[in-house]
Amino acid sequence: MKILLAAINAKYIHSNLAVYCLKGYCKEYEDQIEIVEFTINNQLDAIIAGIYKEKPDFIGFSCYIWNINMVYDLAKELHKVLPETRIWVGGPEVSYDAVDVLNNHPYIEGVMIGEGEETFHEIMQYMIDGKGELKDIAGIAYRKDETAVMTSPREIMDLTKVPFPYEKMEQFQNKIIYYETSRGCPYSCSYCLSSVEKKVRLRDLEKVKQELKFFLDQKVVQVKFVDRTFNCNPDHTMGIWEYIHEHDNGITNFHFEVSADILREREINLLNKMRPGLVQLEIGVQSTNEETITAIRRKMDLTKLRKAVDGVKKGKNVHQHLDLIIGLPYEDYATFRNSFNEVYDMEPDQLQIGFLKVLKGSYMHECCEKYDIVYKDTAPYEVLSTKWITFDDVLRLKGLEDMVEVYYNSGQFINAVKYLEHFFETPFDMYTKLADYYEKNQLFDRNHSRIQRFYILLDFYKEEVGQHVKEFEEILTYDCYLREKMKSRPDFAVQEDHEYKMMMEELQAQEEKLRVAGYEDVPFKKLIKLVHVEKFTIDVERTAALGEAVYEPQIIVFDYNHRNPLNHDATTYVVNR
């Protein structure tokens, strides 16, 4: 019997942890089980052809909000060309309403509900070895005489029993590695399915260390922990962080989702000691409005959270990614503006703005009538309006989200944005004004190059601010070269081409000025191919921070071989002092 586990991932660089855990738990059947991974960007016909050529007897699809519509389409068409193939589904998107899934999709034979390893193993025993009956397998829904039947719930399992899924690393070249050391969540956030299971189970720490050693030995680029609240158990947290700190290979990055307000001083102190880039943190703030936090059943001390974010930041070595959600109860346009500004003031490396997803099975789903929540009927069930925000608000905030993604999260306009903030009442107002400018000039939904984004920002500045334009052009020039050694100079560059050529000729005559760290013995002609040199009339970083020009002529060397590991900016040197 040929078993196919199919994953439809959001991006090529993603891997699907679930299907590898399912196969790993069925060691005695591993020769009969194959895994295929596609992305939601693949053409439906191409996926159908790829699966059809495998001629499987059983297909199991891993289902999430981002792929469920495609899975249903695939299952429907595959049933036509592979009528004898048994099609099953599993995952969070089908676990809550498994009977409805079967009733609405007659080409699907069964649903695995919730945690899948033991369930899948028993299904394989039934299908391959003929052991037992479906009615005796806990945690499934299946068809019996054209009627959908659901069996008893399955007891949660010992997480340490789940086999390590990454022994054959060649399958995961150029992909993010997802890894879990806990299941469940101690919190009850109303919008999250993880809150359904309150009991937190931890993988044995010594086993975790062995598996971390494997990742480090393999020099994996990034390991992304999928633990819902990684730091809910201090001993577990410290055990893992101490291990990766002590065994750092200088390459691997580890990503953790944490609750910052419960970070302890010793954990922050340890983070401060780590190699820049070893660890990155994702912190879900979601809202700073107390009424909203209470309504979503979230426990969060904003004062402690802010203190923890500041404490981690002092080390200048950990990327921090903070999240906000639009569409939560009691959050209107004005209170979200305040939430945005408060979180923005914490200066995260990335500020992720998301829109509420009303997930079936979550408490928020039960509250839709109470809160007048209107959301899309199709996945990902995104909010359209609530008692507090209109669809007009949602559309405007979509523009805000786009502008934050382009001009803040990209990290490519760091000084220009910092300078611009001084000319608006709040950062929120700056980004919404920028979104309005994009809307007015029909700039959304176009593919803009990196340099075009700079020109757009300059035009916006001229229209909204209109003063000290030359200084702003210098800031833009600095930001341009901070990230990239550009092939051609932008029109707003500080110096004219002939002036730039003269400066480089003068520097060649005094080339000792360019002898920055690491290039002491490199010939001038080779050196200028490795770095970029630019002359400014202002101290750009101080000007951006203060919001007014600090006139101090500087010749800056941008060194692209030595970059900041957190944001990939070039190292800069002032060479005319």
Coordinates of C-alpha atoms in Angstrom, one line a residue:
M1 CA 0.0 0.0 0.0
K2 CA 1.3 3.4 -0.9
I3 CA 0.7 6.2 1.6
L4 CA 1.2 9.9 0.6
L5 CA 1.3 12.7 3.1
A6 CA 0.8 16.0 1.3
A7 CA 1.7 19.5 2.6
I8 CA 0.7 22.7 0.8
N9 CA 3.0 25.3 2.5
A10 CA 2.7 29.1 2.4
K11 CA 6.2 29.5 0.9
Y12 CA 9.0 27.4 -0.6
I13 CA 11.3 28.1 2.3
H14 CA 8.8 26.6 4.7
S15 CA 8.7 22.9 5.7
N16 CA 5.7 21.1 7.2
L17 CA 6.6 19.8 10.7
A18 CA 3.3 17.9 11.0
V19 CA 3.8 15.4 8.1
Y20 CA 7.3 14.6 9.1
C21 CA 6.2 13.9 12.7
L22 CA 3.4 11.6 11.4
K23 CA 5.8 9.6 9.3
G24 CA 8.4 9.5 12.0
Y25 CA 5.9 8.0 14.4
C26 CA 5.2 5.1 12.0
K27 CA 8.7 3.7 11.7
E28 CA 7.5 0.2 10.8
Y29 CA 5.6 1.6 7.8
E30 CA 8.2 4.3 6.7
D31 CA 9.0 2.5 3.4
Q32 CA 5.4 2.8 2.4
I33 CA 5.0 6.4 3.4
E34 CA 6.1 9.3 1.2
I35 CA 6.0 13.0 1.8
V36 CA 5.3 15.6 -0.9
E37 CA 5.5 19.3 -0.3
F38 CA 4.1 22.1 -2.6
T39 CA 3.2 25.7 -2.0
I40 CA 0.0 27.7 -2.4
N41 CA 1.8 29.5 -5.2
N42 CA 2.0 26.3 -7.3
Q43 CA -0.6 25.9 -10.0
L44 CA -3.5 23.6 -9.0
D45 CA -3.0 21.5 -12.2
A46 CA 0.7 21.0 -11.4
I47 CA -0.1 19.7 -7.9
I48 CA -2.8 17.4 -9.2
A49 CA -0.3 16.0 -11.8
G50 CA 2.4 15.6 -9.2
I51 CA 0.2 13.6 -6.8
Y52 CA -1.5 11.6 -9.6
K53 CA 1.8 10.3 -10.9
E54 CA 2.5 8.9 -7.4
K55 CA -0.6 6.7 -7.7
P56 CA -1.2 6.6 -3.9
D57 CA -3.7 4.3 -2.2
F58 CA -4.1 6.9 0.6
I59 CA -3.5 10.7 0.7
G60 CA -3.4 12.6 3.9
F61 CA -3.5 16.4 3.6
S62 CA -2.2 18.8 6.3
C63 CA -4.8 21.6 6.6
Y64 CA -4.3 25.2 7.8
I65 CA -6.2 28.5 7.1
W66 CA -3.8 29.4 4.4
N67 CA -4.2 26.2 2.3
I68 CA -7.6 24.8 3.1
N69 CA -9.4 26.2 0.0
M70 CA -6.7 24.7 -2.2
V71 CA -6.8 21.4 -0.3
Y72 CA -10.6 21.1 -0.9
D73 CA -10.1 21.8 -4.6
L74 CA -7.3 19.3 -4.8
A75 CA -9.3 16.6 -3.0
K76 CA -12.3 17.1 -5.3
E77 CA -10.3 16.9 -8.5
L78 CA -8.1 14.0 -7.3
H79 CA -11.1 12.0 -6.4
K80 CA -12.2 12.1 -10.1
V81 CA -8.9 10.8 -11.4
L82 CA -8.0 8.6 -8.5
P83 CA -11.5 7.3 -7.4
E84 CA -10.1 4.4 -5.4
T85 CA -7.6 6.5 -3.4
R86 CA -8.7 7.2 0.1
I87 CA -8.5 10.9 1.0
W88 CA -8.1 12.0 4.6
V89 CA -7.4 15.4 6.1
G90 CA -6.0 16.6 9.4
G91 CA -4.8 19.7 11.1
P92 CA -6.2 22.7 13.0
E93 CA -8.4 23.9 10.1
V94 CA -10.5 20.7 10.1
S95 CA -10.4 19.5 13.7
Y96 CA -13.1 21.7 15.1
D97 CA -16.0 20.8 12.7
A98 CA -14.8 17.4 11.4
V99 CA -18.4 16.1 10.8
D100 CA -19.3 19.2 8.7
V101 CA -16.1 18.7 6.7
L102 CA -17.3 15.2 5.8
N103 CA -20.8 16.3 5.1
N104 CA -19.8 19.2 2.9
H105 CA -17.0 17.3 1.0
P106 CA -18.2 13.8 0.0
Y107 CA -14.9 13.0 -1.7
I108 CA -13.1 13.1 1.7
E109 CA -13.2 9.8 3.6
G110 CA -12.0 10.8 7.0
V111 CA -10.6 13.5 9.4
M112 CA -7.9 13.2 12.0
I113 CA -8.9 15.5 14.9
G114 CA -6.3 17.3 16.9
E115 CA -2.9 15.7 17.8
G116 CA -2.2 13.2 15.0
E117 CA 0.8 11.0 15.6
E118 CA -0.9 8.1 17.6
T119 CA -4.1 8.5 15.5
F120 CA -2.2 8.2 12.2
H121 CA -0.3 5.2 13.5
E122 CA -3.5 3.4 14.3
I123 CA -5.0 4.3 10.9
M124 CA -1.9 2.8 9.3
Q125 CA -2.3 -0.4 11.4
Y126 CA -5.9 -0.6 10.2
M127 CA -5.3 0.1 6.5
I128 CA -2.0 -1.7 6.0
D129 CA -2.2 -4.6 8.5
G130 CA -6.0 -4.9 8.8
K131 CA -5.9 -4.4 12.6
G132 CA -8.9 -3.3 14.4
E133 CA -11.8 -1.1 13.2
L134 CA -12.1 2.6 12.5
K135 CA -14.8 3.0 15.2
D136 CA -12.1 2.0 17.8
I137 CA -9.6 4.6 16.7
A138 CA -9.9 7.7 19.0
G139 CA -9.7 11.2 17.5
I140 CA -11.2 10.7 14.1
A141 CA -14.4 11.3 12.0
Y142 CA -15.2 8.9 9.2
R143 CA -18.0 7.8 7.0
K144 CA -20.2 4.8 8.0
D145 CA -23.0 4.0 5.6
E146 CA -22.9 7.5 4.1
T147 CA -23.2 9.0 7.6
A148 CA -20.4 11.0 9.3
V149 CA -19.4 9.4 12.6
M150 CA -17.0 10.9 15.2
T151 CA -15.2 8.7 17.6
S152 CA -14.2 9.5 21.2
P153 CA -11.6 12.2 21.8
R154 CA -8.0 11.1 22.0
E155 CA -6.0 11.6 25.2
I156 CA -3.0 13.9 24.8
M157 CA 0.3 12.2 24.4
D158 CA 3.8 12.4 25.9
L159 CA 5.6 14.8 23.6
T160 CA 8.9 13.1 24.3
K161 CA 7.6 10.1 22.4
V162 CA 7.4 12.0 19.1
P163 CA 10.5 11.0 17.1
F164 CA 12.9 13.6 15.9
P165 CA 11.9 14.3 12.3
Y166 CA 15.1 15.8 10.9
E167 CA 17.6 12.9 10.6
K168 CA 17.8 13.3 6.8
M169 CA 18.8 17.0 6.6
E170 CA 19.3 16.9 2.8
Q171 CA 15.5 17.2 2.4
F172 CA 15.6 20.6 4.1
Q173 CA 18.3 22.4 2.3
N174 CA 17.5 26.1 2.0
K175 CA 14.4 25.8 4.2
I176 CA 13.5 27.1 7.6
I177 CA 13.5 24.3 10.2
Y178 CA 10.4 24.2 12.5
Y179 CA 10.9 22.5 15.8
E180 CA 8.8 22.1 19.0
T181 CA 9.7 21.5 22.6
S182 CA 6.2 22.0 24.0
R183 CA 2.5 21.7 23.2
G184 CA -0.4 23.6 24.7
C185 CA -0.5 27.1 26.1
P186 CA -1.1 28.3 29.7
Y187 CA -3.1 31.3 28.4
S188 CA -6.7 31.6 27.2
C189 CA -6.5 34.3 24.4
S190 CA -9.9 34.2 22.8
Y191 CA -8.7 34.5 19.2
C192 CA -6.2 31.6 19.4
L193 CA -6.8 27.8 19.1
S194 CA -3.8 27.1 21.3
S195 CA -5.9 28.3 24.2
V196 CA -8.3 25.3 23.8
E197 CA -5.6 23.1 25.3
K198 CA -4.6 24.5 28.7
K199 CA -2.2 21.7 29.7
V200 CA 1.4 22.5 28.6
R201 CA 3.6 19.4 27.9
L202 CA 7.3 19.7 27.6
R203 CA 9.7 17.6 25.6
D204 CA 12.4 16.0 27.8
L205 CA 15.2 18.6 28.1
E206 CA 18.1 16.2 27.7
K207 CA 16.5 14.9 24.5
V208 CA 16.0 18.5 23.3
K209 CA 19.7 19.2 23.9
Q210 CA 20.7 16.2 21.8
E211 CA 18.5 17.5 18.9
L212 CA 19.8 21.0 19.2
K213 CA 23.3 19.6 19.0
F214 CA 22.3 18.0 15.7
F215 CA 21.1 21.3 14.3
L216 CA 24.3 23.1 15.4
D217 CA 26.5 20.3 14.0
Q218 CA 24.6 20.5 10.7
K219 CA 25.1 24.3 10.7
V220 CA 21.4 24.9 10.0
V221 CA 20.8 28.6 9.2
Q222 CA 17.5 29.0 11.2
V223 CA 15.5 26.9 13.7
K224 CA 12.1 28.3 14.4
F225 CA 10.5 27.0 17.6
V226 CA 6.8 26.6 17.2
D227 CA 6.1 26.5 21.0
R228 CA 3.2 28.8 21.6
T229 CA 4.7 30.4 24.7
F230 CA 8.3 29.3 24.8
N231 CA 9.1 30.9 28.1
C232 CA 6.2 29.6 30.2
N233 CA 8.5 27.3 32.1
P234 CA 11.6 29.1 33.4
D235 CA 13.8 26.0 33.9
H236 CA 13.0 24.7 30.4
T237 CA 13.7 28.1 28.9
M238 CA 17.0 28.6 30.7
G239 CA 18.1 25.1 29.9
I240 CA 17.7 25.6 26.2
W241 CA 19.1 29.2 26.1
E242 CA 22.1 28.2 28.2
Y243 CA 22.8 25.3 25.8
I244 CA 22.6 27.3 22.6
H245 CA 24.7 30.1 24.1
E246 CA 27.4 27.7 25.3
H247 CA 27.4 25.7 22.0
D248 CA 26.9 28.5 19.5
N249 CA 28.4 27.6 16.1
G250 CA 28.4 31.2 14.9
I251 CA 25.9 30.5 12.2
T252 CA 22.6 29.1 13.4
N253 CA 19.8 31.5 14.4
F254 CA 17.0 30.4 16.8
H255 CA 13.5 32.0 16.8
F256 CA 11.3 31.9 19.8
E257 CA 7.7 33.2 20.5
V258 CA 7.7 34.5 24.1
S259 CA 5.6 36.5 26.5
A260 CA 7.9 39.4 27.3
D261 CA 6.1 40.4 30.5
I262 CA 7.1 37.1 32.2
L263 CA 10.8 37.2 31.1
R264 CA 12.9 37.1 34.2
E265 CA 16.0 39.1 34.9
R266 CA 18.3 36.2 34.7
E267 CA 16.8 35.3 31.3
I268 CA 17.3 38.8 30.0
N269 CA 20.9 38.9 31.3
L270 CA 21.6 35.7 29.5
L271 CA 20.1 37.0 26.2
N272 CA 22.3 40.1 26.6
K273 CA 25.4 37.9 26.5
M274 CA 24.6 36.0 23.3
R275 CA 26.2 36.5 19.9
P276 CA 24.4 39.1 17.9
G277 CA 22.0 37.2 15.7
L278 CA 22.0 33.9 17.7
V279 CA 18.4 34.5 19.0
Q280 CA 15.4 36.4 17.8
L281 CA 12.2 36.9 19.7
E282 CA 8.6 37.3 18.6
I283 CA 6.4 39.1 21.2
G284 CA 2.6 39.2 20.8
V285 CA 1.4 42.5 22.3
Q286 CA -1.8 42.6 20.2
S287 CA -3.2 45.7 21.9
T288 CA -2.3 48.2 24.7
N289 CA -5.9 49.0 25.4
E290 CA -6.8 47.5 28.8
E291 CA -10.4 47.0 28.0
T292 CA -9.4 45.0 24.9
I293 CA -6.9 42.9 26.8
T294 CA -9.5 42.0 29.3
A295 CA -12.1 41.1 26.6
I296 CA -9.7 38.8 24.8
R297 CA -8.9 36.9 28.1
R298 CA -5.3 37.9 27.8
K299 CA -3.0 38.2 30.7
M300 CA -0.4 40.9 30.1
D301 CA 1.4 43.5 32.2
L302 CA 2.3 46.2 29.7
T303 CA 4.7 47.9 32.1
K304 CA 6.7 44.7 32.6
L305 CA 6.5 44.0 28.9
R306 CA 8.0 47.4 28.0
K307 CA 10.7 46.9 30.6
A308 CA 11.6 43.5 29.3
V309 CA 11.8 44.8 25.7
D310 CA 14.0 47.6 26.8
G311 CA 16.2 45.2 28.8
V312 CA 16.7 42.9 25.9
K313 CA 17.4 45.8 23.6
K314 CA 20.3 47.0 25.8
G315 CA 22.3 44.0 24.6
K316 CA 22.1 45.3 21.0
N317 CA 22.2 41.6 19.9
V318 CA 18.7 40.2 19.7
H319 CA 16.1 40.9 17.0
Q320 CA 12.7 41.7 18.5
H321 CA 9.5 41.3 16.5
L322 CA 6.4 42.8 18.1
D323 CA 2.8 42.0 17.0
L324 CA -0.4 44.0 16.9
I325 CA -3.9 42.8 15.9
I326 CA -6.6 45.0 14.3
G327 CA -10.2 44.1 14.9
L328 CA -10.2 43.1 18.5
P329 CA -13.1 43.9 20.8
Y330 CA -13.2 47.5 22.2
E331 CA -10.4 48.6 19.8
D332 CA -11.6 51.4 17.6
Y333 CA -9.6 53.5 15.2
A334 CA -8.4 55.9 17.9
T335 CA -7.4 53.2 20.5
F336 CA -5.6 51.3 17.8
R337 CA -3.7 54.5 16.9
N338 CA -2.7 54.6 20.6
S339 CA -1.7 50.9 20.6
F340 CA 0.4 51.4 17.5
N341 CA 2.2 54.5 18.9
E342 CA 2.9 52.8 22.2
V343 CA 4.4 49.7 20.6
Y344 CA 6.2 51.7 18.0
D345 CA 7.8 53.7 20.8
M346 CA 9.4 50.5 22.0
E347 CA 11.4 50.6 18.8
P348 CA 11.0 46.9 17.8
D349 CA 13.2 45.6 14.9
Q350 CA 9.9 44.7 13.2
L351 CA 6.3 45.7 14.0
Q352 CA 3.9 43.2 12.6
I353 CA 0.4 44.4 12.0
G354 CA -2.2 41.6 11.5
F355 CA -5.9 41.5 11.1
L356 CA -8.1 39.4 13.4
K357 CA -8.8 35.9 12.0
V358 CA -12.0 34.5 13.4
L359 CA -11.0 30.8 13.8
K360 CA -13.6 28.1 14.2
G361 CA -13.3 26.6 17.6
S362 CA -12.0 29.8 19.3
Y363 CA -13.9 31.7 21.9
M364 CA -13.8 34.7 19.6
H365 CA -15.9 32.7 17.1
E366 CA -18.6 32.4 19.8
C367 CA -18.5 36.1 20.5
C368 CA -19.2 37.3 16.9
E369 CA -22.8 38.2 17.6
K370 CA -22.0 39.9 20.9
Y371 CA -19.3 42.1 19.3
D372 CA -21.0 42.5 15.8
I373 CA -17.9 40.9 14.2
V374 CA -18.3 40.5 10.5
Y375 CA -15.6 38.4 8.8
K376 CA -14.9 36.6 5.5
D377 CA -16.7 33.3 5.1
T378 CA -13.6 31.8 3.4
A379 CA -10.2 31.2 4.9
P380 CA -8.4 32.9 6.5
Y381 CA -11.7 34.3 8.0
E382 CA -10.3 37.8 8.3
V383 CA -12.3 40.6 10.0
L384 CA -14.3 43.0 7.9
S385 CA -15.8 45.2 10.6
T386 CA -16.8 45.1 14.3
K387 CA -18.9 47.2 16.7
W388 CA -15.9 49.5 16.9
I389 CA -14.3 49.7 13.5
T390 CA -15.9 50.1 10.1
F391 CA -14.8 48.5 6.8
D392 CA -13.6 52.0 5.9
D393 CA -11.3 51.9 8.9
V394 CA -10.1 48.4 7.9
L395 CA -9.3 49.6 4.4
R396 CA -7.3 52.6 5.7
L397 CA -5.5 50.4 8.2
K398 CA -4.6 48.0 5.4
G399 CA -2.7 51.0 3.9
L400 CA -1.0 51.6 7.2
E401 CA 0.1 47.9 7.3
D402 CA 1.6 48.2 3.8
M403 CA 3.5 51.3 4.6
V404 CA 4.9 49.9 7.8
E405 CA 6.0 46.7 6.0
V406 CA 7.8 48.7 3.2
Y407 CA 9.3 51.6 5.1
Y408 CA 9.8 50.2 8.6
N409 CA 10.0 46.5 8.6
S410 CA 12.3 46.4 5.6
G411 CA 14.9 48.3 7.6
Q412 CA 16.0 50.1 4.4
F413 CA 14.8 53.6 5.3
I414 CA 15.8 53.7 9.0
N415 CA 17.2 57.2 9.1
A416 CA 14.7 58.7 6.6
V417 CA 11.7 57.4 8.6
K418 CA 13.2 58.5 11.9
Y419 CA 13.7 62.0 10.6
L420 CA 10.2 62.2 9.0
E421 CA 8.6 61.3 12.3
H422 CA 9.5 64.7 13.7
F423 CA 7.1 66.4 11.3
F424 CA 4.0 64.6 12.3
E425 CA 2.1 64.4 15.6
T426 CA 2.7 60.7 16.0
P427 CA 4.3 57.9 13.9
F428 CA 0.8 56.5 13.2
D429 CA -0.1 59.8 11.6
M430 CA 3.0 59.7 9.5
Y431 CA 2.3 56.2 8.1
T432 CA -1.4 56.9 7.5
K433 CA -0.5 60.1 5.6
L434 CA 2.0 58.1 3.6
A435 CA -0.7 55.5 2.8
D436 CA -3.0 58.3 1.8
Y437 CA -0.3 59.6 -0.6
Y438 CA 0.0 56.2 -2.1
E439 CA -3.7 56.0 -2.6
K440 CA -4.0 59.5 -4.1
N441 CA -1.2 58.8 -6.6
Q442 CA -2.4 55.2 -7.4
L443 CA 0.8 53.8 -6.1
F444 CA -0.6 50.7 -4.4
D445 CA -0.7 47.4 -6.3
R446 CA 2.3 48.3 -8.4
N447 CA 5.7 46.5 -8.3
H448 CA 8.1 49.2 -7.2
S449 CA 11.8 48.7 -7.2
R450 CA 13.8 49.5 -4.1
I451 CA 15.1 52.8 -5.5
Q452 CA 11.6 53.8 -6.7
R453 CA 10.5 53.6 -3.0
F454 CA 13.1 56.2 -2.2
Y455 CA 11.9 58.5 -4.9
I456 CA 8.3 58.1 -3.7
L457 CA 9.4 58.9 -0.2
L458 CA 11.2 62.0 -1.4
D459 CA 8.2 63.2 -3.3
F460 CA 6.0 62.6 -0.2
Y461 CA 8.5 64.6 1.9
K462 CA 8.4 67.5 -0.5
E463 CA 4.6 67.6 -0.5
E464 CA 4.1 67.1 3.2
V465 CA 7.1 68.9 4.7
G466 CA 8.7 70.9 2.0
Q467 CA 11.6 72.3 3.9
H468 CA 15.3 71.2 4.3
V469 CA 14.9 69.1 1.2
K470 CA 18.7 68.9 0.5
E471 CA 19.2 67.5 4.0
F472 CA 16.5 64.9 3.5
E473 CA 18.1 63.9 0.2
E474 CA 21.4 63.3 2.1
I475 CA 19.6 61.1 4.6
L476 CA 18.1 59.1 1.7
T477 CA 21.5 58.8 0.1
Y478 CA 22.9 57.5 3.4
D479 CA 20.1 54.9 3.7
C480 CA 20.5 53.8 0.1
Y481 CA 24.2 52.9 0.6
L482 CA 23.7 51.6 4.1
R483 CA 22.1 48.5 2.7
E484 CA 23.5 48.2 -0.8
K485 CA 26.5 49.1 -3.0
M486 CA 24.5 50.5 -5.8
K487 CA 25.6 50.3 -9.4
S488 CA 24.5 53.8 -10.3
R489 CA 24.2 56.9 -8.1
P490 CA 20.6 58.1 -7.4
D491 CA 19.6 61.5 -8.7
F492 CA 19.3 62.8 -5.2
A493 CA 22.8 61.8 -4.2
V494 CA 24.8 64.4 -2.3
Q495 CA 27.4 65.0 -4.9
E496 CA 27.3 65.5 -8.6
D497 CA 29.1 62.9 -10.6
H498 CA 32.1 65.1 -11.3
E499 CA 32.4 66.1 -7.7
Y500 CA 32.3 62.5 -6.6
K501 CA 35.0 61.6 -9.1
M502 CA 37.2 64.5 -7.8
M503 CA 36.7 63.3 -4.2
M504 CA 37.8 59.7 -5.1
E505 CA 40.9 61.1 -6.9
E506 CA 41.8 63.0 -3.8
L507 CA 41.3 60.0 -1.6
Q508 CA 43.5 57.9 -3.8
A509 CA 46.3 60.4 -3.3
Q510 CA 45.7 60.1 0.5
E511 CA 44.6 56.5 0.5
E512 CA 45.8 55.9 4.0
K513 CA 42.5 57.6 5.1
L514 CA 40.6 54.6 3.8
R515 CA 42.6 52.1 5.8
V516 CA 39.7 50.9 7.9
A517 CA 39.6 47.7 9.9
G518 CA 40.2 44.6 7.8
Y519 CA 41.5 46.4 4.7
E520 CA 44.9 47.5 5.8
D521 CA 46.8 45.7 3.0
V522 CA 44.2 45.9 0.2
P523 CA 45.2 47.9 -2.8
F524 CA 43.1 51.1 -3.4
K525 CA 41.6 49.9 -6.7
K526 CA 40.4 46.7 -5.2
L527 CA 39.3 48.4 -2.0
I528 CA 36.9 50.7 -3.7
K529 CA 35.2 47.7 -5.3
L530 CA 34.5 46.3 -1.9
V531 CA 33.3 49.4 -0.1
H532 CA 31.4 52.6 -1.0
V533 CA 32.6 56.1 -0.1
E534 CA 30.3 59.1 0.2
K535 CA 30.6 62.7 1.3
F536 CA 27.9 64.3 3.5
T537 CA 27.5 67.9 4.8
I538 CA 25.6 66.6 7.8
D539 CA 25.9 64.0 10.5
V540 CA 23.1 61.9 9.2
E541 CA 22.3 59.7 12.2
R542 CA 22.3 62.6 14.7
T543 CA 20.2 64.7 12.2
A544 CA 17.7 61.9 11.9
A545 CA 17.5 61.4 15.7
L546 CA 17.1 65.1 16.5
G547 CA 14.9 66.1 13.6
E548 CA 17.1 69.1 12.7
A549 CA 20.3 69.4 10.7
V550 CA 23.6 68.8 12.5
Y551 CA 26.0 70.3 10.0
E552 CA 29.3 68.4 10.2
P553 CA 30.9 67.4 6.9
Q554 CA 31.8 63.7 6.8
I555 CA 33.3 61.3 4.5
I556 CA 31.7 57.9 5.2
V557 CA 33.0 54.5 4.2
F558 CA 30.3 51.8 3.8
D559 CA 31.8 48.4 4.4
Y560 CA 29.6 45.6 2.9
N561 CA 31.8 42.7 4.0
H562 CA 31.2 43.5 7.6
R563 CA 27.5 43.9 8.2
N564 CA 25.3 44.3 11.3
P565 CA 24.0 40.7 11.9
L566 CA 20.6 42.0 13.1
N567 CA 19.6 44.2 10.2
H568 CA 22.4 43.5 7.6
D569 CA 23.4 47.2 7.4
A570 CA 26.9 47.9 6.2
T571 CA 29.4 48.9 8.9
T572 CA 30.2 52.6 8.5
Y573 CA 33.4 54.5 9.2
V574 CA 34.1 58.3 9.3
V575 CA 37.4 58.8 7.6
N576 CA 37.9 62.6 7.5
R577 CA 38.4 63.2 11.2

